[in-house]
Amino acid sequence: MRRWLYIAALVGALPGALAAGAAPTCILNPARVDPMTLQVFREELAGILAASGMTAEFGACEAGSVRITLRGAPPETETAALGAARFKDGKVLPELEIYVDGIARLLDTRLAGVLGRAMARVAAHEMAHYLRQQGGHEAEGALRERLSVAHLLAADRRYFRLTPPVAR
Ligand SMILES: [Zn+2]
């Protein structure tokens, strides 16, 4: 059985991708997001990965790549969702979805520079679920459960770093 992870609780080891520092990623665009917004999306996601000590590699979908599907509306059962990660048999899979209409509604705009940045931060949240194999959320950082407009647009993207918080 395959399900989508909206909220869950599981903990596992870091998969190899995070340790290796490479993040092969492919983007599917059934929502038909325009090229300018897509460019901002890729740049912001690459910036978050760089701030996490990782390198973004955008390309075709193949084995080992993280697949990000840009959809319009979220599922009817999850109307407040901005994104989701698929999970199966207790593992988070590299199959992520971003709900562009939901994000645009929250932002109250589709301006490329605004929407693209916010979409990338939602993608970073879902990617953190996968890379850390962690279904649960945290009080602050990329895995914060509820992301406000301020979180999605703040100037400093380092809040969304994908690596686990440093122990203090
Ligand atoms: Zn989440």
GROMACS .gro file of N, CA and C and ligand atoms in nm:
model
  505
    1MET      N    1   0.084  -0.119   0.000
    1MET     CA    2   0.000   0.000   0.000
    1MET      C    3   0.088   0.125   0.000
    2ARG      N    4   0.049   0.221  -0.079
    2ARG     CA    5   0.125   0.345  -0.086
    2ARG      C    6   0.039   0.459  -0.033
    3ARG      N    7   0.098   0.540   0.047
    3ARG     CA    8   0.023   0.651   0.105
    3ARG      C    9   0.106   0.778   0.098
    4TRP      N   10   0.040   0.887   0.120
    4TRP     CA   11   0.110   1.016   0.126
    4TRP      C   12   0.128   1.055   0.270
    5LEU      N   13   0.244   1.107   0.298
    5LEU     CA   14   0.276   1.148   0.433
    5LEU      C   15   0.238   1.293   0.453
    6TYR      N   16   0.140   1.317   0.534
    6TYR     CA   17   0.108   1.453   0.573
    6TYR      C   18   0.154   1.474   0.716
    7ILE      N   19   0.122   1.381   0.800
    7ILE     CA   20   0.172   1.383   0.936
    7ILE      C   21   0.200   1.238   0.972
    8ALA      N   22   0.312   1.211   1.031
    8ALA     CA   23   0.342   1.075   1.075
    8ALA      C   24   0.452   1.085   1.178
    9ALA      N   25   0.493   0.973   1.228
    9ALA     CA   26   0.602   0.974   1.326
    9ALA      C   27   0.690   0.852   1.303
   10LEU      N   28   0.805   0.874   1.245
   10LEU     CA   29   0.900   0.765   1.229
   10LEU      C   30   1.039   0.826   1.224
   11VAL      N   31   1.135   0.748   1.265
   11VAL     CA   32   1.273   0.796   1.269
   11VAL      C   33   1.362   0.691   1.206
   12GLY      N   34   1.458   0.732   1.127
   12GLY     CA   35   1.548   0.636   1.064
   12GLY      C   36   1.684   0.695   1.040
   13ALA      N   37   1.771   0.617   0.976
   13ALA     CA   38   1.907   0.664   0.947
   13ALA      C   39   1.905   0.759   0.827
   14LEU      N   40   2.007   0.842   0.817
   14LEU     CA   41   2.020   0.930   0.702
   14LEU      C   42   2.053   0.847   0.579
   15PRO      N   43   1.980   0.865   0.469
   15PRO     CA   44   2.016   0.791   0.348
   15PRO      C   45   2.146   0.845   0.288
   16GLY      N   46   2.202   0.769   0.194
   16GLY     CA   47   2.332   0.803   0.139
   16GLY      C   48   2.338   0.939   0.073
   17ALA      N   49   2.227   0.983   0.013
   17ALA     CA   50   2.229   1.108  -0.062
   17ALA      C   51   2.273   1.225   0.025
   18LEU      N   52   2.225   1.228   0.147
   18LEU     CA   53   2.257   1.341   0.234
   18LEU      C   54   2.406   1.340   0.269
   19ALA      N   55   2.456   1.220   0.298
   19ALA     CA   56   2.598   1.209   0.333
   19ALA      C   57   2.686   1.246   0.215
   20ALA      N   58   2.645   1.207   0.095
   20ALA     CA   59   2.728   1.230  -0.023
   20ALA      C   60   2.725   1.375  -0.067
   21GLY      N   61   2.623   1.450  -0.027
   21GLY     CA   62   2.619   1.591  -0.061
   21GLY      C   63   2.558   1.623  -0.196
   22ALA      N   64   2.523   1.523  -0.273
   22ALA     CA   65   2.460   1.546  -0.403
   22ALA      C   66   2.310   1.528  -0.391
   23ALA      N   67   2.236   1.607  -0.462
   23ALA     CA   68   2.091   1.596  -0.456
   23ALA      C   69   2.033   1.599  -0.597
   24PRO      N   70   2.046   1.487  -0.672
   24PRO     CA   71   1.985   1.483  -0.805
   24PRO      C   72   1.833   1.498  -0.793
   25THR      N   73   1.780   1.596  -0.863
   25THR     CA   74   1.640   1.632  -0.846
   25THR      C   75   1.576   1.652  -0.983
   26CYS      N   76   1.455   1.602  -1.000
   26CYS     CA   77   1.381   1.630  -1.123
   26CYS      C   78   1.249   1.695  -1.086
   27ILE      N   79   1.203   1.782  -1.176
   27ILE     CA   80   1.081   1.857  -1.151
   27ILE      C   81   0.979   1.823  -1.259
   28LEU      N   82   0.862   1.777  -1.217
   28LEU     CA   83   0.750   1.754  -1.309
   28LEU      C   84   0.650   1.866  -1.287
   29ASN      N   85   0.590   1.914  -1.395
   29ASN     CA   86   0.514   2.037  -1.388
   29ASN      C   87   0.373   2.027  -1.446
   30PRO      N   88   0.294   1.932  -1.398
   30PRO     CA   89   0.157   1.926  -1.450
   30PRO      C   90   0.075   2.051  -1.419
   31ALA      N   91   0.116   2.130  -1.320
   31ALA     CA   92   0.044   2.253  -1.287
   31ALA      C   93   0.074   2.363  -1.389
   32ARG      N   94   0.169   2.339  -1.478
   32ARG     CA   95   0.208   2.435  -1.583
   32ARG      C   96   0.251   2.569  -1.523
   33VAL      N   97   0.335   2.560  -1.424
   33VAL     CA   98   0.396   2.680  -1.365
   33VAL      C   99   0.483   2.745  -1.472
   34ASP      N  100   0.479   2.878  -1.481
   34ASP     CA  101   0.549   2.948  -1.589
   34ASP      C  102   0.701   2.943  -1.569
   35PRO      N  103   0.777   2.961  -1.679
   35PRO     CA  104   0.923   2.946  -1.674
   35PRO      C  105   0.992   3.039  -1.573
   36MET      N  106   0.941   3.160  -1.559
   36MET     CA  107   1.006   3.254  -1.468
   36MET      C  108   0.992   3.208  -1.322
   37THR      N  109   0.873   3.164  -1.285
   37THR     CA  110   0.851   3.113  -1.150
   37THR      C  111   0.935   2.987  -1.127
   38LEU      N  112   0.943   2.902  -1.230
   38LEU     CA  113   1.025   2.781  -1.220
   38LEU      C  114   1.171   2.814  -1.196
   39GLN      N  115   1.217   2.919  -1.264
   39GLN     CA  116   1.357   2.958  -1.248
   39GLN      C  117   1.385   3.004  -1.105
   40VAL      N  118   1.295   3.086  -1.052
   40VAL     CA  119   1.310   3.132  -0.913
   40VAL      C  120   1.305   3.012  -0.819
   41PHE      N  121   1.214   2.920  -0.845
   41PHE     CA  122   1.199   2.798  -0.765
   41PHE      C  123   1.331   2.719  -0.761
   42ARG      N  124   1.388   2.697  -0.880
   42ARG     CA  125   1.514   2.620  -0.886
   42ARG      C  126   1.627   2.694  -0.815
   43GLU      N  127   1.636   2.823  -0.836
   43GLU     CA  128   1.745   2.901  -0.775
   43GLU      C  129   1.735   2.899  -0.623
   44GLU      N  130   1.614   2.915  -0.572
   44GLU     CA  131   1.596   2.917  -0.426
   44GLU      C  132   1.624   2.779  -0.367
   45LEU      N  133   1.577   2.675  -0.434
   45LEU     CA  134   1.602   2.539  -0.384
   45LEU      C  135   1.752   2.508  -0.388
   46ALA      N  136   1.818   2.549  -0.495
   46ALA     CA  137   1.964   2.529  -0.504
   46ALA      C  138   2.034   2.606  -0.392
   47GLY      N  139   1.984   2.725  -0.361
   47GLY     CA  140   2.043   2.804  -0.254
   47GLY      C  141   2.027   2.738  -0.118
   48ILE      N  142   1.910   2.680  -0.094
   48ILE     CA  143   1.887   2.610   0.033
   48ILE      C  144   1.978   2.487   0.042
   49LEU      N  145   1.991   2.415  -0.069
   49LEU     CA  146   2.078   2.297  -0.070
   49LEU      C  147   2.223   2.340  -0.045
   50ALA      N  148   2.265   2.448  -0.109
   50ALA     CA  149   2.402   2.497  -0.090
   50ALA      C  150   2.425   2.534   0.056
   51ALA      N  151   2.326   2.599   0.117
   51ALA     CA  152   2.338   2.636   0.258
   51ALA      C  153   2.340   2.513   0.348
   52SER      N  154   2.298   2.398   0.292
   52SER     CA  155   2.297   2.271   0.365
   52SER      C  156   2.421   2.188   0.333
   53GLY      N  157   2.514   2.244   0.257
   53GLY     CA  158   2.634   2.171   0.219
   53GLY      C  159   2.610   2.070   0.109
   54MET      N  160   2.503   2.091   0.032
   54MET     CA  161   2.469   1.997  -0.075
   54MET      C  162   2.467   2.071  -0.209
   55THR      N  163   2.475   1.992  -0.315
   55THR     CA  164   2.474   2.050  -0.449
   55THR      C  165   2.349   2.005  -0.523
   56ALA      N  166   2.274   2.102  -0.574
   56ALA     CA  167   2.153   2.070  -0.652
   56ALA      C  168   2.195   2.024  -0.791
   57GLU      N  169   2.131   1.920  -0.839
   57GLU     CA  170   2.154   1.872  -0.976
   57GLU      C  171   2.018   1.849  -1.038
   58PHE      N  172   1.969   1.948  -1.114
   58PHE     CA  173   1.838   1.934  -1.176
   58PHE      C  174   1.853   1.861  -1.309
   59GLY      N  175   1.772   1.761  -1.330
   59GLY     CA  176   1.780   1.685  -1.455
   59GLY      C  177   1.656   1.601  -1.475
   60ALA      N  178   1.669   1.500  -1.561
   60ALA     CA  179   1.557   1.412  -1.591
   60ALA      C  180   1.531   1.319  -1.472
   61CYS      N  181   1.408   1.271  -1.463
   61CYS     CA  182   1.372   1.178  -1.356
   61CYS      C  183   1.433   1.042  -1.385
   62GLU      N  184   1.514   0.993  -1.295
   62GLU     CA  185   1.572   0.860  -1.309
   62GLU      C  186   1.589   0.800  -1.171
   63ALA      N  187   1.632   0.676  -1.167
   63ALA     CA  188   1.650   0.610  -1.038
   63ALA      C  189   1.749   0.690  -0.953
   64GLY      N  190   1.713   0.713  -0.830
   64GLY     CA  191   1.803   0.785  -0.740
   64GLY      C  192   1.777   0.933  -0.732
   65SER      N  193   1.692   0.985  -0.821
   65SER     CA  194   1.665   1.129  -0.812
   65SER      C  195   1.541   1.154  -0.727
   66VAL      N  196   1.539   1.273  -0.667
   66VAL     CA  197   1.423   1.316  -0.591
   66VAL      C  198   1.324   1.379  -0.691
   67ARG      N  199   1.203   1.328  -0.693
   67ARG     CA  200   1.104   1.376  -0.790
   67ARG      C  201   1.010   1.474  -0.723
   68ILE      N  202   1.006   1.595  -0.775
   68ILE     CA  203   0.916   1.697  -0.722
   68ILE      C  204   0.809   1.725  -0.826
   69THR      N  205   0.685   1.694  -0.793
   69THR     CA  206   0.574   1.718  -0.885
   69THR      C  207   0.499   1.844  -0.841
   70LEU      N  208   0.489   1.940  -0.932
   70LEU     CA  209   0.418   2.064  -0.904
   70LEU      C  210   0.272   2.045  -0.946
   71ARG      N  211   0.185   2.042  -0.848
   71ARG     CA  212   0.042   2.025  -0.876
   71ARG      C  213  -0.030   2.155  -0.843
   72GLY      N  214  -0.152   2.169  -0.892
   72GLY     CA  215  -0.232   2.287  -0.863
   72GLY      C  216  -0.289   2.278  -0.723
   73ALA      N  217  -0.407   2.222  -0.714
   73ALA     CA  218  -0.476   2.215  -0.585
   73ALA      C  219  -0.431   2.093  -0.506
   74PRO      N  220  -0.433   2.104  -0.372
   74PRO     CA  221  -0.407   1.986  -0.289
   74PRO      C  222  -0.525   1.889  -0.296
   75PRO      N  223  -0.507   1.765  -0.249
   75PRO     CA  224  -0.618   1.670  -0.249
   75PRO      C  225  -0.735   1.722  -0.165
   76GLU      N  226  -0.854   1.679  -0.199
   76GLU     CA  227  -0.974   1.729  -0.129
   76GLU      C  228  -0.972   1.698   0.020
   77THR      N  229  -0.902   1.592   0.056
   77THR     CA  230  -0.898   1.554   0.197
   77THR      C  231  -0.794   1.635   0.275
   78GLU      N  232  -0.710   1.710   0.203
   78GLU     CA  233  -0.601   1.785   0.268
   78GLU      C  234  -0.596   1.927   0.212
   79THR      N  235  -0.707   1.996   0.220
   79THR     CA  236  -0.717   2.125   0.150
   79THR      C  237  -0.620   2.229   0.202
   80ALA      N  238  -0.569   2.213   0.324
   80ALA     CA  239  -0.476   2.312   0.379
   80ALA      C  240  -0.330   2.278   0.348
   81ALA      N  241  -0.306   2.163   0.283
   81ALA     CA  242  -0.168   2.119   0.260
   81ALA      C  243  -0.099   2.205   0.155
   82LEU      N  244   0.028   2.236   0.179
   82LEU     CA  245   0.110   2.309   0.082
   82LEU      C  246   0.197   2.213   0.003
   83GLY      N  247   0.223   2.096   0.062
   83GLY     CA  248   0.307   1.996  -0.003
   83GLY      C  249   0.291   1.862   0.067
   84ALA      N  250   0.353   1.760   0.010
   84ALA     CA  251   0.345   1.627   0.072
   84ALA      C  252   0.464   1.543   0.025
   85ALA      N  253   0.499   1.446   0.107
   85ALA     CA  254   0.599   1.346   0.071
   85ALA      C  255   0.533   1.209   0.079
   86ARG      N  256   0.562   1.124  -0.020
   86ARG     CA  257   0.500   0.993  -0.021
   86ARG      C  258   0.577   0.899   0.071
   87PHE      N  259   0.507   0.812   0.141
   87PHE     CA  260   0.577   0.712   0.219
   87PHE      C  261   0.517   0.575   0.197
   88LYS      N  262   0.602   0.476   0.219
   88LYS     CA  263   0.563   0.337   0.197
   88LYS      C  264   0.643   0.250   0.292
   89ASP      N  265   0.574   0.158   0.355
   89ASP     CA  266   0.639   0.062   0.445
   89ASP      C  267   0.731   0.130   0.545
   90GLY      N  268   0.686   0.241   0.601
   90GLY     CA  269   0.762   0.309   0.705
   90GLY      C  270   0.878   0.391   0.655
   91LYS      N  271   0.894   0.403   0.522
   91LYS     CA  272   1.003   0.485   0.468
   91LYS      C  273   0.945   0.603   0.390
   92VAL      N  274   1.014   0.716   0.400
   92VAL     CA  275   0.976   0.831   0.319
   92VAL      C  276   1.042   0.814   0.182
   93LEU      N  277   0.964   0.821   0.077
   93LEU     CA  278   1.015   0.801  -0.059
   93LEU      C  279   1.053   0.936  -0.121
   94PRO      N  280   1.142   0.932  -0.220
   94PRO     CA  281   1.182   1.057  -0.287
   94PRO      C  282   1.077   1.102  -0.388
   95GLU      N  283   0.953   1.103  -0.346
   95GLU     CA  284   0.841   1.146  -0.432
   95GLU      C  285   0.765   1.254  -0.357
   96LEU      N  286   0.788   1.377  -0.399
   96LEU     CA  287   0.735   1.493  -0.329
   96LEU      C  288   0.635   1.565  -0.416
   97GLU      N  289   0.536   1.629  -0.353
   97GLU     CA  290   0.439   1.709  -0.427
   97GLU      C  291   0.432   1.848  -0.367
   98ILE      N  292   0.414   1.946  -0.453
   98ILE     CA  293   0.397   2.084  -0.411
   98ILE      C  294   0.264   2.131  -0.465
   99TYR      N  295   0.182   2.196  -0.381
   99TYR     CA  296   0.049   2.240  -0.424
   99TYR      C  297   0.052   2.391  -0.449
  100VAL      N  298   0.074   2.424  -0.575
  100VAL     CA  299   0.101   2.562  -0.614
  100VAL      C  300  -0.018   2.654  -0.583
  101ASP      N  301  -0.138   2.606  -0.610
  101ASP     CA  302  -0.256   2.692  -0.586
  101ASP      C  303  -0.270   2.724  -0.438
  102GLY      N  304  -0.244   2.626  -0.353
  102GLY     CA  305  -0.254   2.648  -0.209
  102GLY      C  306  -0.152   2.749  -0.161
  103ILE      N  307  -0.031   2.741  -0.216
  103ILE     CA  308   0.074   2.836  -0.177
  103ILE      C  309   0.039   2.976  -0.227
  104ALA      N  310  -0.008   2.986  -0.352
  104ALA     CA  311  -0.046   3.116  -0.409
  104ALA      C  312  -0.160   3.179  -0.329
  105ARG      N  313  -0.251   3.096  -0.283
  105ARG     CA  314  -0.365   3.146  -0.204
  105ARG      C  315  -0.313   3.201  -0.071
  106LEU      N  316  -0.223   3.128  -0.008
  106LEU     CA  317  -0.167   3.174   0.119
  106LEU      C  318  -0.092   3.306   0.101
  107LEU      N  319  -0.018   3.318  -0.009
  107LEU     CA  320   0.062   3.438  -0.036
  107LEU      C  321  -0.022   3.553  -0.089
  108ASP      N  322  -0.137   3.518  -0.149
  108ASP     CA  323  -0.224   3.614  -0.216
  108ASP      C  324  -0.154   3.678  -0.337
  109THR      N  325  -0.067   3.602  -0.402
  109THR     CA  326  -0.002   3.650  -0.525
  109THR      C  327   0.056   3.533  -0.602
  110ARG      N  328   0.075   3.556  -0.733
  110ARG     CA  329   0.148   3.461  -0.817
  110ARG      C  330   0.270   3.528  -0.880
  111LEU      N  331   0.313   3.637  -0.823
  111LEU     CA  332   0.436   3.701  -0.871
  111LEU      C  333   0.549   3.600  -0.866
  112ALA      N  334   0.624   3.588  -0.977
  112ALA     CA  335   0.724   3.482  -0.989
  112ALA      C  336   0.825   3.484  -0.874
  113GLY      N  337   0.875   3.602  -0.842
  113GLY     CA  338   0.979   3.611  -0.740
  113GLY      C  339   0.930   3.574  -0.602
  114VAL      N  340   0.801   3.587  -0.581
  114VAL     CA  341   0.742   3.557  -0.450
  114VAL      C  342   0.697   3.411  -0.444
  115LEU      N  343   0.620   3.370  -0.545
  115LEU     CA  344   0.567   3.234  -0.547
  115LEU      C  345   0.678   3.131  -0.561
  116GLY      N  346   0.775   3.159  -0.648
  116GLY     CA  347   0.884   3.063  -0.671
  116GLY      C  348   0.964   3.038  -0.545
  117ARG      N  349   0.992   3.145  -0.472
  117ARG     CA  350   1.069   3.131  -0.348
  117ARG      C  351   0.992   3.047  -0.246
  118ALA      N  352   0.864   3.078  -0.231
  118ALA     CA  353   0.782   3.005  -0.133
  118ALA      C  354   0.770   2.857  -0.171
  119MET      N  355   0.751   2.830  -0.301
  119MET     CA  356   0.742   2.690  -0.346
  119MET      C  357   0.868   2.613  -0.311
  120ALA      N  358   0.983   2.677  -0.327
  120ALA     CA  359   1.111   2.611  -0.298
  120ALA      C  360   1.122   2.579  -0.149
  121ARG      N  361   1.069   2.666  -0.066
  121ARG     CA  362   1.079   2.641   0.079
  121ARG      C  363   0.985   2.530   0.123
  122VAL      N  364   0.870   2.520   0.057
  122VAL     CA  365   0.782   2.406   0.083
  122VAL      C  366   0.851   2.278   0.035
  123ALA      N  367   0.916   2.286  -0.082
  123ALA     CA  368   0.989   2.169  -0.134
  123ALA      C  369   1.100   2.129  -0.038
  124ALA      N  370   1.168   2.229   0.021
  124ALA     CA  371   1.275   2.199   0.117
  124ALA      C  372   1.220   2.125   0.238
  125HIS      N  373   1.102   2.165   0.283
  125HIS     CA  374   1.036   2.097   0.396
  125HIS      C  375   1.013   1.949   0.361
  126GLU      N  376   0.956   1.925   0.244
  126GLU     CA  377   0.928   1.786   0.205
  126GLU      C  378   1.057   1.709   0.182
  127MET      N  379   1.157   1.776   0.126
  127MET     CA  380   1.286   1.711   0.103
  127MET      C  381   1.352   1.673   0.235
  128ALA      N  382   1.333   1.758   0.336
  128ALA     CA  383   1.390   1.727   0.468
  128ALA      C  384   1.326   1.599   0.524
  129HIS      N  385   1.196   1.581   0.502
  129HIS     CA  386   1.131   1.456   0.546
  129HIS      C  387   1.202   1.336   0.483
  130TYR      N  388   1.233   1.348   0.353
  130TYR     CA  389   1.296   1.236   0.283
  130TYR      C  390   1.442   1.217   0.326
  131LEU      N  391   1.519   1.324   0.318
  131LEU     CA  392   1.663   1.311   0.342
  131LEU      C  393   1.692   1.265   0.485
  132ARG      N  394   1.607   1.308   0.577
  132ARG     CA  395   1.629   1.269   0.717
  132ARG      C  396   1.546   1.149   0.755
  133GLN      N  397   1.466   1.099   0.662
  133GLN     CA  398   1.377   0.986   0.690
  133GLN      C  399   1.304   1.010   0.821
  134GLN      N  400   1.244   1.125   0.828
  134GLN     CA  401   1.177   1.168   0.950
  134GLN      C  402   1.037   1.215   0.915
  135GLY      N  403   0.938   1.141   0.965
  135GLY     CA  404   0.801   1.179   0.936
  135GLY      C  405   0.750   1.289   1.027
  136GLY      N  406   0.809   1.300   1.145
  136GLY     CA  407   0.762   1.397   1.242
  136GLY      C  408   0.815   1.537   1.215
  137HIS      N  409   0.759   1.633   1.286
  137HIS     CA  410   0.797   1.773   1.268
  137HIS      C  411   0.877   1.822   1.388
  138GLU      N  412   0.934   1.943   1.371
  138GLU     CA  413   1.013   2.003   1.477
  138GLU      C  414   0.962   2.143   1.504
  139ALA      N  415   1.003   2.200   1.618
  139ALA     CA  416   0.952   2.331   1.659
  139ALA      C  417   0.996   2.441   1.564
  140GLU      N  418   1.119   2.433   1.514
  140GLU     CA  419   1.171   2.536   1.424
  140GLU      C  420   1.252   2.471   1.312
  141GLY      N  421   1.278   2.545   1.207
  141GLY     CA  422   1.361   2.497   1.097
  141GLY      C  423   1.278   2.438   0.984
  142ALA      N  424   1.349   2.371   0.892
  142ALA     CA  425   1.285   2.319   0.770
  142ALA      C  426   1.164   2.232   0.800
  143LEU      N  427   1.169   2.160   0.913
  143LEU     CA  428   1.060   2.067   0.945
  143LEU      C  429   0.956   2.126   1.040
  144ARG      N  430   0.950   2.258   1.048
  144ARG     CA  431   0.843   2.324   1.123
  144ARG      C  432   0.710   2.280   1.062
  145GLU      N  433   0.614   2.247   1.146
  145GLU     CA  434   0.491   2.188   1.094
  145GLU      C  435   0.410   2.289   1.013
  146ARG      N  436   0.396   2.409   1.065
  146ARG     CA  437   0.314   2.509   0.995
  146ARG      C  438   0.403   2.624   0.950
  147LEU      N  439   0.401   2.647   0.821
  147LEU     CA  440   0.484   2.753   0.764
  147LEU      C  441   0.396   2.874   0.734
  148SER      N  442   0.431   2.987   0.792
  148SER     CA  443   0.355   3.110   0.769
  148SER      C  444   0.409   3.180   0.644
  149VAL      N  445   0.338   3.284   0.601
  149VAL     CA  446   0.385   3.365   0.489
  149VAL      C  447   0.524   3.419   0.520
  150ALA      N  448   0.545   3.462   0.644
  150ALA     CA  449   0.676   3.517   0.681
  150ALA      C  450   0.786   3.413   0.662
  151HIS      N  451   0.762   3.288   0.704
  151HIS     CA  452   0.863   3.184   0.685
  151HIS      C  453   0.892   3.162   0.537
  152LEU      N  454   0.789   3.169   0.456
  152LEU     CA  455   0.804   3.137   0.315
  152LEU      C  456   0.873   3.250   0.238
  153LEU      N  457   0.875   3.370   0.294
  153LEU     CA  458   0.929   3.485   0.221
  153LEU      C  459   1.046   3.554   0.288
  154ALA      N  460   1.081   3.518   0.409
  154ALA     CA  461   1.188   3.588   0.481
  154ALA      C  462   1.316   3.590   0.399
  155ALA      N  463   1.396   3.695   0.417
  155ALA     CA  464   1.516   3.713   0.336
  155ALA      C  465   1.616   3.599   0.357
  156ASP      N  466   1.629   3.551   0.479
  156ASP     CA  467   1.733   3.453   0.512
  156ASP      C  468   1.682   3.311   0.492
  157ARG      N  469   1.732   3.245   0.388
  157ARG     CA  470   1.685   3.110   0.357
  157ARG      C  471   1.749   3.004   0.446
  158ARG      N  472   1.847   3.043   0.526
  158ARG     CA  473   1.918   2.940   0.605
  158ARG      C  474   1.828   2.872   0.707
  159TYR      N  475   1.714   2.935   0.738
  159TYR     CA  476   1.616   2.872   0.827
  159TYR      C  477   1.575   2.735   0.774
  160PHE      N  478   1.582   2.719   0.640
  160PHE     CA  479   1.533   2.597   0.577
  160PHE      C  480   1.642   2.495   0.548
  161ARG      N  481   1.760   2.516   0.608
  161ARG     CA  482   1.867   2.418   0.588
  161ARG      C  483   1.817   2.277   0.617
  162LEU      N  484   1.861   2.182   0.534
  162LEU     CA  485   1.804   2.047   0.540
  162LEU      C  486   1.873   1.957   0.641
  163THR      N  487   1.991   1.996   0.682
  163THR     CA  488   2.065   1.913   0.776
  163THR      C  489   2.003   1.925   0.915
  164PRO      N  490   2.016   1.823   0.997
  164PRO     CA  491   1.957   1.829   1.131
  164PRO      C  492   2.018   1.943   1.210
  165PRO      N  493   1.945   2.001   1.303
  165PRO     CA  494   1.999   2.109   1.383
  165PRO      C  495   2.121   2.061   1.462
  166VAL      N  496   2.217   2.150   1.479
  166VAL     CA  497   2.337   2.116   1.552
  166VAL      C  498   2.303   2.108   1.701
  167ALA      N  499   2.350   2.002   1.767
  167ALA     CA  500   2.323   1.985   1.910
  167ALA      C  501   2.393   2.096   1.989
  168ARG      N  502   2.324   2.151   2.084
  168ARG     CA  503   2.383   2.259   2.164
  168ARG      C  504   2.420   2.210   2.302
  169ZN      ZN  505   0.579   1.797   0.699
   0.00000   0.00000   0.00000
